[in-house]
Tab-separated table of C-alpha atoms and ligand atoms in Angstrom:
chain	number	residue	atom	x	y	z
A	1	UNK	CA	-30.896	-120.444	88.160
A	2	UNK	CA	-32.196	-118.567	91.313
A	3	UNK	CA	-34.604	-120.050	93.480
A	4	UNK	CA	-38.010	-118.484	91.980
A	5	UNK	CA	-39.235	-116.863	94.879
A	6	UNK	CA	-39.274	-113.276	94.923
A	7	UNK	CA	-41.510	-110.259	96.995
A	8	UNK	CA	-42.354	-107.973	94.837
A	9	UNK	CA	-43.330	-104.529	95.919
A	10	UNK	CA	-45.674	-102.264	94.835
A	11	UNK	CA	-45.288	-98.449	94.958
A	12	UNK	CA	-48.679	-97.823	92.927
A	13	UNK	CA	-49.872	-100.026	96.206
A	14	UNK	CA	-47.998	-97.500	98.623
A	15	UNK	CA	-48.620	-94.882	97.328
A	16	UNK	CA	-52.467	-95.504	97.148
A	17	UNK	CA	-52.145	-96.799	100.925
A	18	UNK	CA	-51.018	-93.919	101.994
A	19	UNK	CA	-53.553	-91.900	99.968
A	20	UNK	CA	-56.155	-93.803	101.804
A	21	UNK	CA	-54.719	-93.078	105.177
A	22	UNK	CA	-54.127	-89.267	104.494
A	23	UNK	CA	-58.184	-89.279	103.325
A	24	UNK	CA	-58.650	-90.923	107.501
A	25	UNK	CA	-57.609	-87.630	108.423
A	26	UNK	CA	-59.424	-85.574	105.797
A	27	UNK	CA	-63.097	-86.851	105.849
A	28	UNK	CA	-63.013	-86.755	109.390
A	29	UNK	CA	-61.972	-82.397	108.819
A	30	UNK	CA	-65.199	-82.142	106.446
A	31	UNK	CA	-66.987	-82.786	110.003
A	32	UNK	CA	-65.499	-80.196	112.334
A	33	UNK	CA	-63.523	-77.086	113.214
A	34	UNK	CA	-59.466	-79.062	113.293
A	35	UNK	CA	-57.024	-79.087	110.636
A	36	UNK	CA	-56.249	-82.340	109.577
A	37	UNK	CA	-52.761	-84.216	110.663
A	38	UNK	CA	-49.963	-83.998	108.904
A	39	UNK	CA	-48.730	-87.489	108.452
A	40	UNK	CA	-45.491	-89.417	109.619
A	41	UNK	CA	-45.170	-92.382	107.413
A	42	UNK	CA	-44.061	-95.096	109.291
A	43	UNK	CA	-41.429	-97.214	108.059
A	44	UNK	CA	-39.401	-98.327	111.028
A	45	UNK	CA	-38.185	-102.203	110.693
A	46	UNK	CA	-36.712	-101.483	106.303
A	47	UNK	CA	-40.610	-100.245	106.046
A	48	UNK	CA	-41.867	-103.192	107.159
A	49	UNK	CA	-39.918	-105.074	105.331
A	50	UNK	CA	-40.913	-103.757	101.437
A	51	UNK	CA	-37.462	-101.546	101.502
A	52	UNK	CA	-36.596	-98.112	102.632
A	53	UNK	CA	-35.270	-96.667	98.938
A	54	UNK	CA	-38.749	-97.477	98.128
A	55	UNK	CA	-40.624	-96.107	100.641
A	56	UNK	CA	-38.933	-92.590	99.960
A	57	UNK	CA	-39.777	-92.715	96.562
A	58	UNK	CA	-43.749	-94.677	97.260
A	59	UNK	CA	-44.290	-91.720	100.315
A	60	UNK	CA	-43.107	-88.876	98.392
A	61	UNK	CA	-46.383	-86.817	99.524
A	62	UNK	CA	-45.901	-87.689	103.351
A	63	UNK	CA	-45.318	-84.840	105.264
A	64	UNK	CA	-42.334	-86.625	107.232
A	65	UNK	CA	-40.917	-90.154	107.671
A	66	UNK	CA	-41.093	-91.885	111.182
A	67	UNK	CA	-38.156	-94.793	112.050
A	68	UNK	CA	-35.976	-96.079	114.889
A	69	UNK	CA	-33.084	-96.739	113.371
A	70	UNK	CA	-30.462	-94.334	112.799
A	71	UNK	CA	-28.578	-96.174	109.628
A	72	UNK	CA	-32.158	-96.027	108.376
A	73	UNK	CA	-33.181	-92.291	108.666
A	74	UNK	CA	-29.082	-91.557	106.978
A	75	UNK	CA	-30.737	-93.720	104.132
A	76	UNK	CA	-33.579	-91.468	103.944
A	77	UNK	CA	-31.797	-88.684	103.557
A	78	UNK	CA	-28.979	-90.210	100.486
A	79	UNK	CA	-32.137	-91.630	99.091
A	80	UNK	CA	-33.022	-87.780	99.162
A	81	UNK	CA	-35.549	-87.077	101.064
A	82	UNK	CA	-35.471	-83.564	102.610
A	83	UNK	CA	-38.787	-82.933	104.555
A	84	UNK	CA	-38.392	-84.444	108.950
A	85	UNK	CA	-37.573	-87.539	109.798
A	86	UNK	CA	-38.712	-88.621	113.515
A	87	UNK	CA	-36.712	-91.693	115.418
A	88	UNK	CA	-39.692	-92.912	117.620
A	89	UNK	CA	-37.059	-93.977	120.143
A	90	UNK	CA	-34.375	-91.182	119.951
A	91	UNK	CA	-30.964	-91.138	120.513
A	92	UNK	CA	-28.850	-93.143	122.483
A	93	UNK	CA	-25.444	-92.054	123.445
A	94	UNK	CA	-24.217	-88.532	123.201
A	95	UNK	CA	-22.372	-89.206	119.812
A	96	UNK	CA	-25.931	-90.378	117.602
A	97	UNK	CA	-26.887	-85.768	118.578
A	98	UNK	CA	-23.982	-85.330	115.859
A	99	UNK	CA	-25.913	-86.978	113.102
A	100	UNK	CA	-28.621	-85.908	114.265
A	101	UNK	CA	-27.760	-82.480	114.064
A	102	UNK	CA	-25.705	-82.955	110.898
A	103	UNK	CA	-28.516	-85.080	109.175
A	104	UNK	CA	-31.512	-82.359	110.749
A	105	UNK	CA	-33.432	-85.407	112.173
A	106	UNK	CA	-36.168	-84.977	115.164
A	107	UNK	CA	-35.482	-87.042	118.212
A	108	UNK	CA	-38.404	-88.144	120.574
A	109	UNK	CA	-37.417	-87.508	123.968
A	110	UNK	CA	-39.075	-90.112	126.639
A	111	UNK	CA	-36.717	-90.409	129.296
A	112	UNK	CA	-34.277	-88.138	131.498
A	113	UNK	CA	-31.376	-89.284	130.613
A	114	UNK	CA	-31.689	-88.035	126.883
A	115	UNK	CA	-31.752	-84.477	128.711
A	116	UNK	CA	-28.466	-85.353	130.156
A	117	UNK	CA	-27.123	-86.340	127.688
A	118	UNK	CA	-28.500	-83.174	125.291
A	119	UNK	CA	-27.578	-80.454	127.914
A	120	UNK	CA	-24.111	-82.345	127.781
A	121	UNK	CA	-23.672	-82.389	124.193
A	122	UNK	CA	-24.872	-78.751	123.890
A	123	UNK	CA	-25.082	-79.264	119.342
A	124	UNK	CA	-24.238	-76.589	117.574
A	125	UNK	CA	-27.743	-76.371	116.107
A	126	UNK	CA	-31.107	-76.678	117.403
A	127	UNK	CA	-32.516	-80.434	117.286
A	128	UNK	CA	-36.167	-80.720	116.935
A	129	UNK	CA	-38.003	-82.596	119.442
A	130	UNK	CA	-41.484	-84.510	120.397
A	131	UNK	CA	-41.446	-85.114	124.329
A	132	UNK	CA	-43.277	-88.410	124.392
A	133	UNK	CA	-45.592	-89.304	127.787
A	134	UNK	CA	-46.534	-92.315	128.559
A	135	UNK	CA	-50.020	-92.647	129.241
A	136	UNK	CA	-50.841	-96.648	129.902
A	137	UNK	CA	-48.470	-98.037	126.561
A	138	UNK	CA	-46.094	-98.783	129.980
A	139	UNK	CA	-43.234	-98.681	127.015
A	140	UNK	CA	-41.360	-95.621	126.574
A	141	UNK	CA	-42.524	-92.027	127.401
A	142	UNK	CA	-42.638	-89.306	130.655
A	143	UNK	CA	-44.650	-90.639	133.595
A	144	UNK	CA	-47.345	-88.055	133.529
A	145	UNK	CA	-45.996	-86.302	137.151
A	146	UNK	CA	-42.628	-85.614	135.099
A	147	UNK	CA	-44.153	-84.851	132.375
A	148	UNK	CA	-44.159	-81.004	132.434
A	149	UNK	CA	-40.820	-80.499	134.332
A	150	UNK	CA	-39.080	-82.844	131.819
A	151	UNK	CA	-40.819	-80.225	129.289
A	152	UNK	CA	-39.865	-77.286	131.342
A	153	UNK	CA	-36.111	-78.164	130.931
A	154	UNK	CA	-36.478	-78.804	127.318
A	155	UNK	CA	-37.737	-75.273	127.323
A	156	UNK	CA	-34.711	-73.601	128.998
A	157	UNK	CA	-32.586	-76.008	126.342
A	158	UNK	CA	-34.384	-74.580	123.329
A	159	UNK	CA	-33.583	-71.183	124.691
A	160	UNK	CA	-30.276	-72.089	125.023
A	161	UNK	CA	-29.871	-72.509	121.460
A	162	UNK	CA	-29.501	-76.864	121.730
A	163	UNK	CA	-33.349	-77.753	121.171
A	164	UNK	CA	-35.164	-76.239	118.491
A	165	UNK	CA	-39.186	-76.970	118.374
A	166	UNK	CA	-40.811	-79.198	120.692
A	167	UNK	CA	-43.658	-81.395	120.391
A	168	UNK	CA	-45.995	-83.404	122.379
A	169	UNK	CA	-46.414	-87.785	121.809
A	170	UNK	CA	-47.882	-90.570	122.939
A	171	UNK	CA	-48.752	-94.073	121.581
A	172	UNK	CA	-51.884	-95.949	121.656
A	173	UNK	CA	-51.692	-99.672	123.846
A	174	UNK	CA	-55.292	-100.751	122.823
A	175	UNK	CA	-56.298	-98.825	119.859
A	176	UNK	CA	-57.419	-101.705	117.439
A	177	UNK	CA	-59.399	-103.236	120.256
A	178	UNK	CA	-60.834	-101.047	123.375
A	179	UNK	CA	-61.792	-97.340	122.042
A	180	UNK	CA	-62.256	-96.805	125.961
A	181	UNK	CA	-58.447	-97.413	126.612
A	182	UNK	CA	-57.413	-95.649	124.461
A	183	UNK	CA	-60.011	-92.777	124.947
A	184	UNK	CA	-58.378	-92.579	128.644
A	185	UNK	CA	-55.067	-93.000	127.238
A	186	UNK	CA	-56.266	-89.659	125.367
A	187	UNK	CA	-57.555	-87.743	128.531
A	188	UNK	CA	-54.587	-88.633	129.926
A	189	UNK	CA	-52.391	-86.911	127.771
A	190	UNK	CA	-54.709	-83.880	127.202
A	191	UNK	CA	-54.479	-83.202	130.877
A	192	UNK	CA	-51.421	-83.840	131.428
A	193	UNK	CA	-49.856	-81.359	128.251
A	194	UNK	CA	-52.708	-78.786	128.300
A	195	UNK	CA	-51.793	-75.556	127.464
A	196	UNK	CA	-47.509	-77.231	126.578
A	197	UNK	CA	-46.555	-75.171	123.387
A	198	UNK	CA	-46.036	-77.056	120.324
A	199	UNK	CA	-47.484	-79.908	118.122
A	200	UNK	CA	-48.762	-83.045	119.366
A	201	UNK	CA	-48.812	-86.084	117.201
A	202	UNK	CA	-50.314	-89.833	118.776
A	203	UNK	CA	-52.724	-91.998	116.145
A	204	UNK	CA	-51.323	-94.991	114.916
A	205	UNK	CA	-53.142	-97.216	112.157
A	206	UNK	CA	-55.367	-98.205	114.348
A	207	UNK	CA	-55.866	-94.726	115.865
A	208	UNK	CA	-56.142	-93.289	111.857
A	209	UNK	CA	-59.090	-95.259	111.149
A	210	UNK	CA	-61.011	-95.045	114.559
A	211	UNK	CA	-63.831	-92.462	113.861
A	212	UNK	CA	-63.595	-89.008	115.894
A	213	UNK	CA	-60.040	-90.834	117.604
A	214	UNK	CA	-57.569	-88.004	116.188
A	215	UNK	CA	-60.430	-84.776	116.591
A	216	UNK	CA	-60.028	-85.398	120.357
A	217	UNK	CA	-56.485	-85.110	120.639
A	218	UNK	CA	-55.558	-82.209	122.168
A	219	UNK	CA	-58.226	-80.360	120.435
A	220	UNK	CA	-56.881	-77.547	118.902
A	221	UNK	CA	-53.037	-78.040	118.021
A	222	UNK	CA	-51.064	-79.154	114.961
A	223	UNK	CA	-51.463	-82.915	114.776
A	224	UNK	CA	-49.624	-85.896	113.294
A	225	UNK	CA	-50.479	-88.972	112.167
A	226	UNK	CA	-48.120	-92.054	112.300
A	227	UNK	CA	-49.663	-94.736	110.315
A	228	UNK	CA	-47.259	-97.498	110.477
A	229	UNK	CA	-49.246	-101.306	108.763
A	230	UNK	CA	-51.920	-99.602	106.617
A	231	UNK	CA	-49.423	-97.897	104.383
A	232	UNK	CA	-47.904	-101.428	103.479
A	233	UNK	CA	-51.971	-102.746	102.583
A	234	UNK	CA	-52.493	-105.300	105.801
A	235	UNK	CA	-55.034	-104.733	109.097
A	236	UNK	CA	-54.625	-102.985	112.666
A	237	UNK	CA	-57.979	-104.989	113.692
A	238	UNK	CA	-58.586	-108.227	114.414
A	239	UNK	CA	-61.929	-108.649	112.743
A	240	UNK	CA	-61.856	-106.061	110.224
A	241	UNK	CA	-59.891	-106.777	106.690
A	242	UNK	CA	-57.557	-104.895	104.926
A	243	UNK	CA	-59.897	-105.283	101.819
A	244	UNK	CA	-62.706	-103.879	103.504
A	245	UNK	CA	-60.949	-100.660	104.976
A	246	UNK	CA	-59.287	-99.910	101.155
A	247	UNK	CA	-56.180	-100.925	101.132
A	248	UNK	CA	-53.827	-103.057	98.769
A	249	UNK	CA	-50.996	-105.615	99.448
A	250	UNK	CA	-47.540	-103.993	99.404
A	251	UNK	CA	-45.835	-106.963	98.990
A	252	UNK	CA	-46.875	-109.946	97.118
A	253	UNK	CA	-44.287	-113.167	97.860
A	254	UNK	CA	-44.370	-115.192	95.598
A	255	UNK	CA	-43.068	-119.185	94.878
A	256	UNK	CA	-43.301	-121.729	92.363
A	257	UNK	CA	-43.876	-125.602	92.417
A	258	UNK	CA	-40.664	-127.921	92.210
A	259	UNK	CA	-41.851	-130.919	92.342
A	260	UNK	CA	-45.645	-131.990	92.106
A	261	UNK	CA	-46.520	-136.068	93.084
A	262	UNK	CA	-49.425	-138.261	94.033
A	263	UNK	CA	-49.921	-140.057	97.720
A	264	UNK	CA	-51.281	-142.927	98.553
A	265	UNK	CA	-54.453	-142.997	101.237
A	266	UNK	CA	-52.064	-143.008	105.144
A	267	UNK	CA	-49.747	-141.438	103.406
A	268	UNK	CA	-47.863	-138.852	105.629
A	269	UNK	CA	-46.291	-135.884	104.506
A	270	UNK	CA	-43.089	-133.457	105.907
A	271	UNK	CA	-41.809	-133.279	108.898
A	272	UNK	CA	-43.081	-135.320	111.462
A	273	UNK	CA	-46.180	-136.419	109.818
A	274	UNK	CA	-48.257	-134.415	111.070
A	275	UNK	CA	-50.601	-135.027	108.131
A	276	UNK	CA	-51.462	-137.895	106.834
A	277	UNK	CA	-53.320	-137.877	103.906
A	278	UNK	CA	-57.049	-140.168	103.896
A	279	UNK	CA	-57.090	-140.721	100.367
A	280	UNK	CA	-54.648	-140.950	97.487
A	281	UNK	CA	-53.997	-136.810	96.488
A	282	UNK	CA	-52.315	-134.834	94.526
A	283	UNK	CA	-49.801	-132.302	96.415
A	284	UNK	CA	-46.999	-130.239	94.736
A	285	UNK	CA	-43.946	-128.716	97.127
A	286	UNK	CA	-43.168	-124.760	96.788
A	287	UNK	CA	-39.424	-123.152	96.815
A	288	UNK	CA	-40.789	-121.057	100.098
A	289	UNK	CA	-39.925	-121.909	103.789
A	290	UNK	CA	-39.109	-120.536	107.107
A	291	UNK	CA	-35.769	-119.443	106.018
A	292	UNK	CA	-37.215	-117.573	103.734
A	293	UNK	CA	-39.841	-115.859	106.540
A	294	UNK	CA	-42.571	-118.085	106.059
A	295	UNK	CA	-44.300	-118.379	109.344
A	296	UNK	CA	-43.378	-122.122	110.626
A	297	UNK	CA	-45.978	-122.258	113.037
A	298	UNK	CA	-48.506	-121.904	110.159
A	299	UNK	CA	-50.459	-124.783	109.766
A	300	UNK	CA	-52.492	-127.543	107.584
A	301	UNK	CA	-54.829	-125.629	106.162
A	302	UNK	CA	-53.537	-122.299	105.668
A	303	UNK	CA	-54.334	-120.717	102.066
A	304	UNK	CA	-52.155	-120.694	99.250
A	305	UNK	CA	-53.055	-119.516	96.019
A	306	UNK	CA	-51.751	-122.402	93.243
A	307	UNK	CA	-52.086	-121.488	89.961
A	308	UNK	CA	-54.548	-118.826	90.338
A	309	UNK	CA	-56.828	-121.787	93.012
A	310	UNK	CA	-57.241	-120.801	96.636
A	311	UNK	CA	-56.110	-124.454	98.069
A	312	UNK	CA	-54.205	-125.073	101.353
A	313	UNK	CA	-50.851	-125.710	102.747
A	314	UNK	CA	-50.350	-129.718	104.179
A	315	UNK	CA	-48.122	-130.100	106.948
A	316	UNK	CA	-44.639	-128.562	108.582
A	317	UNK	CA	-43.410	-125.973	107.004
A	318	UNK	CA	-39.670	-127.225	106.387
A	319	UNK	CA	-36.477	-124.845	106.382
A	320	UNK	CA	-37.032	-124.419	102.231
A	321	UNK	CA	-40.106	-126.114	100.971
A	322	UNK	CA	-43.576	-126.096	101.981
A	323	UNK	CA	-46.034	-128.407	100.896
A	324	UNK	CA	-49.977	-127.622	99.339
A	325	UNK	CA	-52.713	-129.780	98.236
A	326	UNK	CA	-53.342	-129.690	94.558
A	327	UNK	CA	-56.421	-131.647	94.375
A	328	UNK	CA	-58.373	-129.029	93.820
A	329	UNK	CA	-55.448	-127.566	90.889
A	330	UNK	CA	-54.979	-130.640	88.459
A	331	UNK	CA	-53.909	-128.284	86.500
A	332	UNK	CA	-50.815	-127.344	89.044
A	333	UNK	CA	-47.497	-128.287	87.475
A	334	UNK	CA	-43.271	-127.889	88.077
A	335	UNK	CA	-43.527	-124.477	87.443
A	336	UNK	CA	-46.484	-123.213	88.291
A	337	UNK	CA	-47.281	-119.763	90.028
A	338	UNK	CA	-47.241	-120.058	93.306
A	339	UNK	CA	-48.983	-116.835	96.350
A	340	UNK	CA	-48.237	-117.375	99.616
A	341	UNK	CA	-49.426	-113.416	99.634
A	342	UNK	CA	-50.982	-110.297	98.513
A	343	UNK	CA	-52.245	-109.258	95.256
A	344	UNK	CA	-53.701	-112.284	93.320
A	345	UNK	CA	-52.861	-114.575	97.156
A	346	UNK	CA	-54.602	-115.351	100.363
A	347	UNK	CA	-53.870	-111.274	102.934
A	348	UNK	CA	-50.606	-111.656	105.099
A	349	UNK	CA	-53.732	-110.689	107.497
A	350	UNK	CA	-55.428	-114.328	107.098
A	351	UNK	CA	-51.905	-116.365	107.083
A	352	UNK	CA	-50.624	-114.097	110.139
A	353	UNK	CA	-53.563	-115.134	111.342
A	354	UNK	CA	-53.535	-118.949	110.707
A	355	UNK	CA	-49.704	-118.904	112.082
A	356	UNK	CA	-50.704	-117.759	116.011
A	357	UNK	CA	-49.409	-113.754	114.783
A	358	UNK	CA	-50.052	-110.568	112.296
A	359	UNK	CA	-49.042	-109.051	109.361
A	360	UNK	CA	-46.764	-107.037	110.846
A	361	UNK	CA	-44.425	-110.300	111.508
A	362	UNK	CA	-44.728	-111.585	108.555
A	363	UNK	CA	-43.768	-108.624	106.041
A	364	UNK	CA	-40.214	-107.396	108.713
A	365	UNK	CA	-39.694	-111.072	108.663
A	366	UNK	CA	-38.852	-112.019	104.814
A	367	UNK	CA	-35.550	-112.767	104.698
A	368	UNK	CA	-32.794	-110.518	103.204
A	369	UNK	CA	-32.264	-113.740	100.463
A	370	UNK	CA	-35.611	-113.719	99.566
A	371	UNK	CA	-35.027	-111.072	95.797
A	372	UNK	CA	-37.453	-108.023	95.418
A	373	UNK	CA	-38.417	-106.868	92.807
A	374	UNK	CA	-39.780	-103.753	92.655
A	375	UNK	CA	-42.838	-102.562	90.399
B	401	PLP	C1	-44.889	-98.960	114.973
B	401	PLP	C2	-45.543	-97.764	115.573
B	401	PLP	C3	-46.332	-96.714	114.594
B	401	PLP	C4	-47.181	-96.950	113.795
B	401	PLP	O1	-47.850	-98.244	113.947
B	401	PLP	P1	-48.791	-99.248	113.495
B	401	PLP	O2	-50.029	-99.648	113.827
B	401	PLP	O3	-48.057	-99.747	112.322
B	401	PLP	O4	-49.663	-98.029	112.868
B	401	PLP	C5	-46.245	-95.356	115.168
B	401	PLP	N1	-45.846	-95.062	116.485
B	401	PLP	C6	-44.889	-95.760	117.391
B	401	PLP	C7	-43.889	-95.113	118.361
B	401	PLP	C8	-44.708	-97.041	116.832
B	401	PLP	O5	-43.493	-97.608	117.382
């Protein structure tokens, strides 16, 4: 029998979360003269650990899918996705352009080397492009002083039939915690791209859920949002729960107790004995460890639900197991159900906070050895 651990992926929750994100654009739309943005559902990193094929199925109402990896983009096409696919880092070498052309992928262009490659490869059918501007993230994108020159070069390639549609994009660095920084990024984007034709794309999840944000981006242009984490039911904001945003967890990491014991006062628990029992207590061993993707940095007190009761992690997480406090769960026994995060358990955001990280990392890091069950 396999170990009793699994990640349950809920397609209805993924669908629900997409609808909640889309509604952010529609609700906001009723207050102004803006056309609601279309949605790129961001499915990089195997759909934040939920599985590309599951995402293709659940996000069928999205206008497009966005990711980094060419192989993942091809999987989307093989799974039957016919709408646009955006490669967020574009292409890395000239041979990528053959696949981009063959599978009709849209590419981000963020540096002049990519324009050189396009020009040299001169694909026979035009490639659709979003040209990225660095507005302060300082990761990918042309500098504002170079942007219009790059855009003009691509327009010349467009006239030669090498480039198809041309759009403009940027990425926010602090949409989760600084309205001021985001406003400055939007201002720089609008100023730099003013008058250039084409669709625009800017808002990640935090931007999507910030009132007034998308309406301020290139007013009058057709826009694409790019939500990611919210589609999976986690929050991009440190102080705002996914639940309060109307989102549902799409992944539930569950396992079982594989051992139960009582330890005396003064006994240490697990590697390093970093937790010591103050009094006699009942503890349980869960078949889930850091090799499954549970964060090793989670400390004593991290919430865990055992047989429907919220309790806590004790001591250090091992490679394949972790230990929990059963004092509040007297009925717990070998085989009792344990929810590490997700429906019926703590949120991935809570567990991440207890481990000094973010839910993004936990969801992406669930190990391939954990079987996925799709509901
Ligand atoms: C990851 C990513 C997104 C989505 O970000 P979330 O915070 O998960 O919503 C959007 N755009 C780009 C360029 C990204 O890399």
